[in-house]
């Protein structure tokens, strides 16, 4: 138990700095642009560079964790993140800051790539849901406190201290990381070609979705999305031939695993549709100020923080499909109720709807992550953890792009439409989660149908019927 507590502290501190840094940098963009003499458009790269690097390197670092050990990747990522935080604090120009943020994003990817995987090895099977619940509590609490921490720091110091605050946290996390469990490394070589191809696919996909959201459909966006599709097919075909693929598409052949990933992707699309559109909806349609908007949105992450550890305990006793369909149904109801608010609602009416959304999301997340991690053998935990991260990043990117499209086409009315779309994606996730409760012969039906169709092409239908 003492060693487990130190390991939990190490994983928690890594999650805190990675999540906090993504949240607090947004608040400081105007100050950064002004102090470094850069345009607002250029300052956005302080955020974009970080997120892009995390997305394109996440699966590669997960695969590297399979080879050299998850503890090594985590400690290296936390060390790189801490050093890059110091470089960010000392940056004297916008190019220097962006380069430091690229390095910081690489460190954050190392932390995020193996975070959930390490939780599986820290806790015994009977307590895994509880451990994932505590991890979700840390992430949600950090997200909720991010804007508040940023505002408090900026009230007494300059923006470099937003990055310097990571230094003591990172050093304590590195000291505690000595207690992280050592895992048996695999002996397969690192897939360099697959890593480069994976980075190209997701880079083109993200830039294409971003261009679609901000500029609409045009030649460059079409070329980027078409390139992502073509390279994606090449990547998948190549990965299917590898015994330990970097992109674990072979795991999607497991029906329960595939349904859990689909549930996660739909939930994060719904969450990002809400998070991006709610400030426009609250300020533009409902006439709230910026300060009021921040306060009114706070109940969502707070409710997630409250629900996550409870959901983790429930996940050790009840099916993830049942908890998922319950949580995402509550999320869909909350988003629908937010979309249906009158022109001048009371603050309490907004608060309890936000809390309902957070309660639903918190009830879904930990049990679903537990289902993903336990649906595969322990030696494939890295691939499962990578898919958890990719489902989250893909869902968030898609949700943000959809909000941009709706706002571009419908103006402020698009914020209400985005909430309706979010409710629809939450219901789709609830449906995917509910399919896990179906009898085994139903959940295996897609796999059986694919096998039957392939066998017919080979003239083996009669043998299959026998």
Coordinates of C-alpha atoms in Angstrom, one line a residue:
X1 CA 0.0 0.0 0.0
X2 CA 2.7 2.7 0.8
X3 CA 4.3 2.2 -2.6
X4 CA 0.9 2.3 -4.3
X5 CA 0.2 5.6 -2.8
X6 CA 3.4 7.1 -4.1
X7 CA 2.7 5.7 -7.5
X8 CA -0.8 7.2 -7.5
X9 CA 0.8 10.6 -6.4
X10 CA 3.2 10.4 -9.4
X11 CA 0.5 9.6 -11.9
X12 CA -1.8 12.3 -10.4
X13 CA 0.8 15.0 -10.5
X14 CA 1.6 14.2 -14.2
X15 CA -2.1 14.5 -15.0
X16 CA -2.4 17.7 -13.1
X17 CA 0.4 19.5 -15.0
X18 CA -0.7 18.2 -18.4
X19 CA -4.3 19.2 -18.0
X20 CA -3.6 22.5 -16.2
X21 CA -1.2 23.6 -18.8
X22 CA -3.7 23.0 -21.6
X23 CA -6.3 25.1 -19.7
X24 CA -4.3 28.0 -18.3
X25 CA -2.5 28.8 -21.6
X26 CA -5.8 29.8 -23.2
X27 CA -6.4 32.5 -20.6
X28 CA -3.0 34.1 -21.0
X29 CA -3.0 34.4 -24.8
X30 CA -3.9 38.2 -24.9
X31 CA -1.1 38.9 -22.4
X32 CA 1.4 36.8 -24.3
X33 CA 0.6 38.4 -27.6
X34 CA 0.9 41.9 -26.1
X35 CA 4.2 41.3 -24.2
X36 CA 5.9 39.5 -27.1
X37 CA 4.7 41.9 -29.8
X38 CA 2.8 39.2 -31.7
X39 CA -0.6 39.3 -33.4
X40 CA -3.5 37.5 -31.8
X41 CA -3.6 35.0 -34.7
X42 CA 0.1 34.1 -34.1
X43 CA -0.5 33.7 -30.4
X44 CA -3.0 31.0 -31.0
X45 CA -0.1 28.7 -32.0
X46 CA 0.9 28.7 -28.4
X47 CA -2.2 26.4 -27.9
X48 CA -2.3 24.7 -31.3
X49 CA 1.3 23.6 -31.3
X50 CA 0.9 21.9 -28.0
X51 CA -2.3 20.1 -28.9
X52 CA -1.1 19.1 -32.4
X53 CA 2.1 17.5 -31.1
X54 CA 0.2 15.6 -28.4
X55 CA -2.2 14.2 -31.0
X56 CA 0.3 13.0 -33.6
X57 CA 2.8 11.4 -31.1
X58 CA 0.4 9.8 -28.6
X59 CA 0.2 6.4 -30.2
X60 CA 3.9 6.3 -31.1
X61 CA 4.8 6.9 -27.4
X62 CA 2.3 4.3 -26.3
X63 CA 4.0 1.8 -28.6
X64 CA 7.4 2.9 -27.3
X65 CA 6.1 2.2 -23.8
X66 CA 5.3 -1.4 -24.8
X67 CA 8.9 -1.8 -25.9
X68 CA 11.0 -0.1 -23.2
X69 CA 8.4 0.0 -20.3
X70 CA 5.6 2.4 -19.4
X71 CA 7.5 3.7 -16.4
X72 CA 10.4 4.9 -18.5
X73 CA 8.2 6.7 -21.0
X74 CA 6.2 8.3 -18.2
X75 CA 9.3 9.6 -16.3
X76 CA 11.0 10.8 -19.6
X77 CA 7.8 12.6 -20.6
X78 CA 7.4 14.2 -17.2
X79 CA 11.1 15.3 -17.2
X80 CA 10.8 16.7 -20.7
X81 CA 7.6 18.5 -19.8
X82 CA 9.2 20.1 -16.7
X83 CA 12.3 21.3 -18.6
X84 CA 10.2 22.7 -21.4
X85 CA 8.1 24.5 -18.9
X86 CA 11.2 26.3 -17.7
X87 CA 12.0 27.1 -21.4
X88 CA 8.5 28.5 -21.9
X89 CA 8.9 30.8 -18.8
X90 CA 12.2 32.1 -20.2
X91 CA 11.1 32.6 -23.8
X92 CA 11.7 36.1 -25.1
X93 CA 9.9 35.9 -28.5
X94 CA 6.9 34.2 -30.0
X95 CA 9.0 31.7 -32.1
X96 CA 11.0 30.6 -29.0
X97 CA 7.7 30.1 -27.0
X98 CA 6.1 28.1 -29.8
X99 CA 9.2 25.8 -30.1
X100 CA 9.2 25.3 -26.3
X101 CA 5.5 24.5 -26.4
X102 CA 6.2 21.8 -29.1
X103 CA 8.8 20.2 -26.8
X104 CA 6.3 20.6 -23.9
X105 CA 3.6 18.9 -26.0
X106 CA 6.0 16.0 -26.6
X107 CA 6.5 15.6 -22.9
X108 CA 2.7 15.8 -22.3
X109 CA 2.2 13.1 -24.9
X110 CA 4.5 10.8 -23.0
X111 CA 2.6 11.5 -19.8
X112 CA -0.9 11.0 -21.4
X113 CA 0.2 8.0 -23.5
X114 CA 0.8 5.7 -20.5
X115 CA -1.3 7.4 -17.8
X116 CA -4.3 5.0 -17.9
X117 CA -2.0 2.0 -18.6
X118 CA 0.0 2.6 -15.4
X119 CA -3.3 2.9 -13.4
X120 CA -4.1 -0.7 -14.5
X121 CA -0.7 -1.9 -13.2
X122 CA -0.9 0.1 -10.0
X123 CA -4.2 -1.2 -8.8
X124 CA -5.3 -4.9 -8.5
X125 CA -8.2 -6.0 -10.8
X126 CA -10.8 -5.7 -8.0
X127 CA -9.9 -2.0 -7.4
X128 CA -9.3 -0.9 -11.0
X129 CA -12.6 0.9 -11.4
X130 CA -11.9 2.8 -8.2
X131 CA -8.4 3.8 -9.4
X132 CA -9.7 5.0 -12.7
X133 CA -12.3 7.0 -10.8
X134 CA -9.7 8.7 -8.7
X135 CA -7.7 9.5 -11.9
X136 CA -10.8 11.0 -13.5
X137 CA -11.4 13.0 -10.4
X138 CA -7.8 14.5 -10.7
X139 CA -8.3 15.3 -14.4
X140 CA -11.7 16.9 -13.9
X141 CA -10.6 18.9 -10.8
X142 CA -7.6 20.2 -12.7
X143 CA -9.8 21.2 -15.6
X144 CA -12.2 23.0 -13.3
X145 CA -9.4 24.9 -11.5
X146 CA -7.5 25.8 -14.6
X147 CA -9.1 29.2 -15.4
X148 CA -9.2 30.1 -11.7
X149 CA -5.5 29.2 -11.2
X150 CA -4.5 31.2 -14.3
X151 CA -6.5 34.2 -13.2
X152 CA -5.0 34.1 -9.7
X153 CA -1.4 33.9 -11.1
X154 CA -2.0 36.7 -13.6
X155 CA -3.4 38.9 -10.9
X156 CA -0.1 39.0 -9.0
X157 CA 2.6 38.0 -11.6
X158 CA 3.3 37.9 -15.4
X159 CA 2.4 35.1 -17.8
X160 CA 5.8 33.3 -17.5
X161 CA 4.8 32.2 -14.1
X162 CA 1.9 30.2 -15.6
X163 CA 4.6 27.9 -16.9
X164 CA 7.1 28.3 -14.1
X165 CA 4.5 26.9 -11.6
X166 CA 5.0 23.5 -13.3
X167 CA 8.6 23.2 -12.1
X168 CA 8.0 22.3 -8.4
X169 CA 5.1 20.0 -9.3
X170 CA 7.1 18.2 -12.0
X171 CA 10.1 17.7 -9.6
X172 CA 7.9 16.2 -6.9
X173 CA 6.2 14.0 -9.5
X174 CA 9.7 12.8 -10.7
X175 CA 10.7 12.0 -7.2
X176 CA 7.4 10.0 -6.6
X177 CA 7.7 8.3 -10.0
X178 CA 10.4 6.0 -8.5
X179 CA 7.5 4.0 -7.0
X180 CA 5.8 3.3 -10.4
X181 CA 5.5 -0.4 -11.3
X182 CA 8.0 -1.9 -13.7
X183 CA 6.4 -3.8 -16.6
X184 CA 7.8 -6.5 -18.7
X185 CA 8.8 -4.9 -22.0
X186 CA 8.0 -6.6 -25.3
X187 CA 10.7 -7.6 -27.8
X188 CA 9.2 -6.2 -31.0
X189 CA 11.0 -3.4 -32.9
X190 CA 9.7 0.1 -33.0
X191 CA 7.7 0.8 -36.2
X192 CA 9.4 3.9 -37.4
X193 CA 7.5 4.0 -40.8
X194 CA 4.2 3.4 -39.0
X195 CA 4.9 6.2 -36.6
X196 CA 5.6 8.7 -39.4
X197 CA 2.6 7.6 -41.3
X198 CA 0.4 7.8 -38.2
X199 CA 1.6 11.4 -37.6
X200 CA 0.9 12.4 -41.2
X201 CA -2.6 10.9 -41.1
X202 CA -3.7 12.7 -37.9
X203 CA -1.9 15.9 -38.8
X204 CA -3.8 16.1 -42.1
X205 CA -7.0 15.1 -40.4
X206 CA -6.8 17.7 -37.7
X207 CA -5.8 20.5 -40.1
X208 CA -8.5 19.5 -42.5
X209 CA -11.2 19.5 -39.8
X210 CA -9.9 22.8 -38.5
X211 CA -10.0 24.3 -42.0
X212 CA -13.5 22.9 -42.5
X213 CA -14.7 24.6 -39.4
X214 CA -13.1 28.0 -40.0
X215 CA -13.1 28.4 -43.8
X216 CA -15.8 26.0 -45.1
X217 CA -15.3 23.4 -47.8
X218 CA -12.6 24.4 -50.4
X219 CA -9.8 22.9 -52.3
X220 CA -7.2 22.8 -49.5
X221 CA -9.6 21.2 -47.0
X222 CA -10.6 18.6 -49.6
X223 CA -7.0 17.8 -50.3
X224 CA -6.1 17.5 -46.6
X225 CA -9.1 15.2 -45.8
X226 CA -8.5 13.1 -48.9
X227 CA -4.9 12.7 -48.1
X228 CA -5.7 11.7 -44.5
X229 CA -8.2 9.1 -45.9
X230 CA -5.7 7.6 -48.4
X231 CA -2.8 7.5 -45.9
X232 CA -5.2 6.1 -43.3
X233 CA -6.0 3.1 -45.6
X234 CA -2.3 2.5 -46.2
X235 CA -1.7 2.8 -42.4
X236 CA -4.4 0.3 -41.5
X237 CA -3.5 -2.2 -44.1
X238 CA 0.1 -2.1 -43.0
X239 CA -0.8 -2.4 -39.3
X240 CA -3.0 -5.4 -39.8
X241 CA 0.1 -7.4 -40.9
X242 CA 2.0 -6.6 -37.7
X243 CA 1.8 -8.8 -34.6
X244 CA 2.0 -5.7 -32.3
X245 CA 0.7 -2.8 -34.3
X246 CA 1.4 0.8 -33.4
X247 CA -2.2 1.6 -34.3
X248 CA -4.0 -1.3 -32.6
X249 CA -6.7 -1.8 -35.2
X250 CA -6.7 -5.5 -34.5
X251 CA -8.2 -4.8 -31.0
X252 CA -11.3 -3.4 -32.8
X253 CA -12.2 -6.9 -33.8
X254 CA -13.2 -7.5 -30.2
X255 CA -16.9 -6.4 -30.1
X256 CA -16.9 -5.2 -26.5
X257 CA -13.7 -3.2 -27.1
X258 CA -14.9 -1.6 -30.3
X259 CA -18.3 -0.6 -28.7
X260 CA -16.4 0.9 -25.7
X261 CA -14.2 3.0 -28.0
X262 CA -17.2 4.1 -30.0
X263 CA -19.0 5.1 -26.8
X264 CA -16.0 7.2 -25.7
X265 CA -15.6 8.9 -29.1
X266 CA -19.3 9.9 -29.2
X267 CA -19.2 11.2 -25.6
X268 CA -16.2 13.4 -26.2
X269 CA -17.8 14.8 -29.4
X270 CA -20.8 15.7 -27.3
X271 CA -18.7 17.2 -24.6
X272 CA -16.7 19.4 -26.9
X273 CA -19.8 20.5 -28.8
X274 CA -21.1 21.8 -25.5
X275 CA -17.8 23.3 -24.1
X276 CA -17.1 25.3 -27.3
X277 CA -20.7 26.5 -28.0
X278 CA -21.8 27.2 -24.4
X279 CA -19.8 30.5 -24.1
X280 CA -21.4 31.8 -27.3
X281 CA -24.8 30.6 -26.2
X282 CA -24.6 32.1 -22.7
X283 CA -23.2 35.4 -23.8
X284 CA -24.8 35.9 -27.2
X285 CA -28.3 34.3 -26.7
X286 CA -28.8 34.6 -23.0
X287 CA -27.0 37.9 -22.4
X288 CA -24.5 36.8 -19.7
X289 CA -21.2 38.4 -19.0
X290 CA -17.8 36.7 -19.4
X291 CA -17.4 36.4 -15.6
X292 CA -21.0 35.0 -15.3
X293 CA -20.3 32.5 -18.1
X294 CA -17.2 31.1 -16.4
X295 CA -19.1 30.7 -13.1
X296 CA -22.2 29.2 -14.7
X297 CA -20.0 26.6 -16.5
X298 CA -18.1 25.6 -13.4
X299 CA -20.8 23.1 -12.1
X300 CA -20.1 20.8 -15.0
X301 CA -16.5 19.9 -14.2
X302 CA -17.3 20.0 -10.5
X303 CA -20.1 17.5 -11.0
X304 CA -17.7 15.3 -13.0
X305 CA -15.2 15.4 -10.1
X306 CA -17.9 14.4 -7.6
X307 CA -19.3 11.6 -9.8
X308 CA -16.1 10.1 -11.1
X309 CA -14.9 8.3 -7.9
X310 CA -18.4 7.1 -7.2
X311 CA -18.7 5.7 -10.7
X312 CA -15.3 4.1 -10.3
X313 CA -16.5 2.1 -7.3
X314 CA -19.7 1.2 -9.1
X315 CA -17.7 0.0 -12.1
X316 CA -16.1 -2.7 -9.9
X317 CA -19.6 -4.1 -9.2
X318 CA -21.9 -3.3 -12.1
X319 CA -21.6 -3.7 -16.0
X320 CA -20.0 -0.7 -17.8
X321 CA -22.7 -0.9 -20.4
X322 CA -25.4 -0.2 -17.8
X323 CA -23.5 2.7 -16.2
X324 CA -22.6 4.1 -19.7
X325 CA -26.1 4.1 -21.0
X326 CA -27.3 5.8 -17.7
X327 CA -24.6 8.4 -17.7
X328 CA -24.8 9.4 -21.4
X329 CA -28.6 9.5 -21.2
X330 CA -28.3 12.0 -18.4
X331 CA -25.8 14.0 -20.5
X332 CA -28.2 14.0 -23.5
X333 CA -31.0 15.2 -21.2
X334 CA -28.9 17.9 -19.8
X335 CA -27.8 19.2 -23.2
X336 CA -31.3 19.1 -24.5
X337 CA -32.5 21.1 -21.5
X338 CA -29.7 23.7 -22.0
X339 CA -30.7 24.0 -25.6
X340 CA -34.3 24.6 -24.6
X341 CA -33.6 27.4 -22.1
X342 CA -35.8 30.5 -22.4
X343 CA -34.4 33.9 -23.4
X344 CA -33.9 35.1 -19.8
X345 CA -33.4 32.0 -17.5
X346 CA -32.5 32.2 -13.8
X347 CA -29.0 31.3 -12.8
X348 CA -30.2 28.3 -10.9
X349 CA -31.9 26.9 -14.0
X350 CA -28.6 27.0 -15.8
X351 CA -26.6 25.7 -12.9
X352 CA -28.6 22.5 -12.3
X353 CA -28.6 21.7 -16.0
X354 CA -24.8 22.1 -16.1
X355 CA -24.5 19.8 -13.1
X356 CA -26.7 17.2 -14.7
X357 CA -24.4 17.2 -17.7
X358 CA -21.4 16.8 -15.5
X359 CA -23.0 14.1 -13.4
X360 CA -23.9 12.1 -16.6
X361 CA -20.4 12.4 -18.1
X362 CA -18.7 11.5 -14.8
X363 CA -20.9 8.4 -14.4
X364 CA -19.9 7.2 -17.9
X365 CA -16.2 7.9 -18.1
X366 CA -14.5 5.7 -15.4
X367 CA -16.6 2.5 -16.1
X368 CA -16.0 2.9 -19.8
X369 CA -12.3 3.3 -19.4
X370 CA -12.3 0.2 -17.1
X371 CA -14.2 -1.8 -19.8
X372 CA -11.6 -0.8 -22.4
X373 CA -8.6 -1.7 -20.3
X374 CA -10.1 -5.1 -19.2
X375 CA -11.3 -6.1 -22.6
X376 CA -7.7 -6.8 -23.7
X377 CA -4.9 -9.0 -22.3
X378 CA -2.4 -7.2 -20.0
X379 CA 0.3 -7.4 -22.6
X380 CA -1.9 -5.3 -24.9
X381 CA -2.6 -2.6 -22.2
X382 CA -0.5 -0.1 -24.1
X383 CA -2.5 -0.4 -27.2
X384 CA -5.8 -0.1 -25.3
X385 CA -4.5 3.0 -23.4
X386 CA -3.5 4.6 -26.7
X387 CA -6.9 4.0 -28.1
X388 CA -8.4 5.7 -25.0
X389 CA -6.4 8.8 -25.7
X390 CA -7.1 8.8 -29.4
X391 CA -10.8 8.4 -28.9
X392 CA -10.7 11.4 -26.6
X393 CA -8.6 13.6 -28.9
X394 CA -10.6 12.6 -32.1
X395 CA -13.9 13.3 -30.3
X396 CA -12.7 16.7 -29.1
X397 CA -11.3 17.7 -32.5
X398 CA -14.4 16.7 -34.3
X399 CA -16.7 18.4 -31.8
X400 CA -14.8 21.7 -32.1
X401 CA -14.9 21.5 -35.9
X402 CA -18.6 20.9 -35.9
X403 CA -19.2 24.0 -33.6
X404 CA -17.2 26.1 -36.0
X405 CA -19.2 24.9 -39.0
X406 CA -22.5 25.5 -37.2
X407 CA -21.5 29.0 -36.0
X408 CA -20.2 29.9 -39.5
X409 CA -23.5 28.9 -41.2
X410 CA -26.0 29.9 -38.6
X411 CA -24.4 32.6 -36.6
X412 CA -25.2 32.8 -32.9
X413 CA -28.2 30.5 -33.5
X414 CA -25.6 27.8 -34.3
X415 CA -24.7 27.6 -30.6
X416 CA -28.2 26.2 -29.7
X417 CA -27.9 23.8 -32.7
X418 CA -24.6 22.6 -31.4
X419 CA -26.2 21.7 -28.1
X420 CA -28.9 19.7 -29.9
X421 CA -26.2 18.0 -31.9
X422 CA -24.3 17.2 -28.7
X423 CA -27.5 15.6 -27.2
X424 CA -27.7 13.5 -30.4
X425 CA -24.1 12.3 -30.1
X426 CA -24.6 11.5 -26.4
X427 CA -27.6 9.4 -27.3
X428 CA -25.6 7.6 -30.0
X429 CA -23.0 6.9 -27.3
X430 CA -25.7 5.6 -25.0
X431 CA -26.9 3.3 -27.8
X432 CA -23.3 1.9 -28.3
X433 CA -23.0 1.4 -24.6
X434 CA -26.3 -0.4 -24.4
X435 CA -25.3 -2.8 -27.1
X436 CA -22.8 -4.2 -24.6
X437 CA -25.7 -5.4 -22.5
X438 CA -27.0 -7.5 -25.4
X439 CA -26.8 -11.3 -25.3
X440 CA -23.4 -12.6 -26.5
X441 CA -24.8 -13.9 -29.8
X442 CA -26.1 -10.4 -30.6
X443 CA -22.9 -8.6 -29.8
X444 CA -21.0 -11.1 -31.9
X445 CA -23.4 -10.7 -34.9
X446 CA -21.2 -8.1 -36.8
X447 CA -18.2 -10.3 -36.5
X448 CA -20.1 -13.4 -37.5
X449 CA -21.6 -11.7 -40.5
X450 CA -18.2 -10.5 -41.7
X451 CA -16.8 -14.0 -41.4
X452 CA -19.8 -15.5 -43.2
X453 CA -19.4 -13.1 -46.1
X454 CA -15.7 -13.8 -46.4
X455 CA -16.3 -17.5 -46.3
X456 CA -18.9 -17.3 -49.0
X457 CA -16.3 -15.8 -51.3
X458 CA -14.1 -18.8 -50.7
X459 CA -16.9 -21.2 -51.2
X460 CA -17.0 -22.4 -47.6
X461 CA -20.7 -21.5 -46.8
X462 CA -21.8 -25.1 -46.5
X463 CA -18.9 -25.9 -44.2
X464 CA -19.9 -22.9 -42.0
X465 CA -23.5 -24.1 -41.8
X466 CA -22.3 -27.5 -40.5

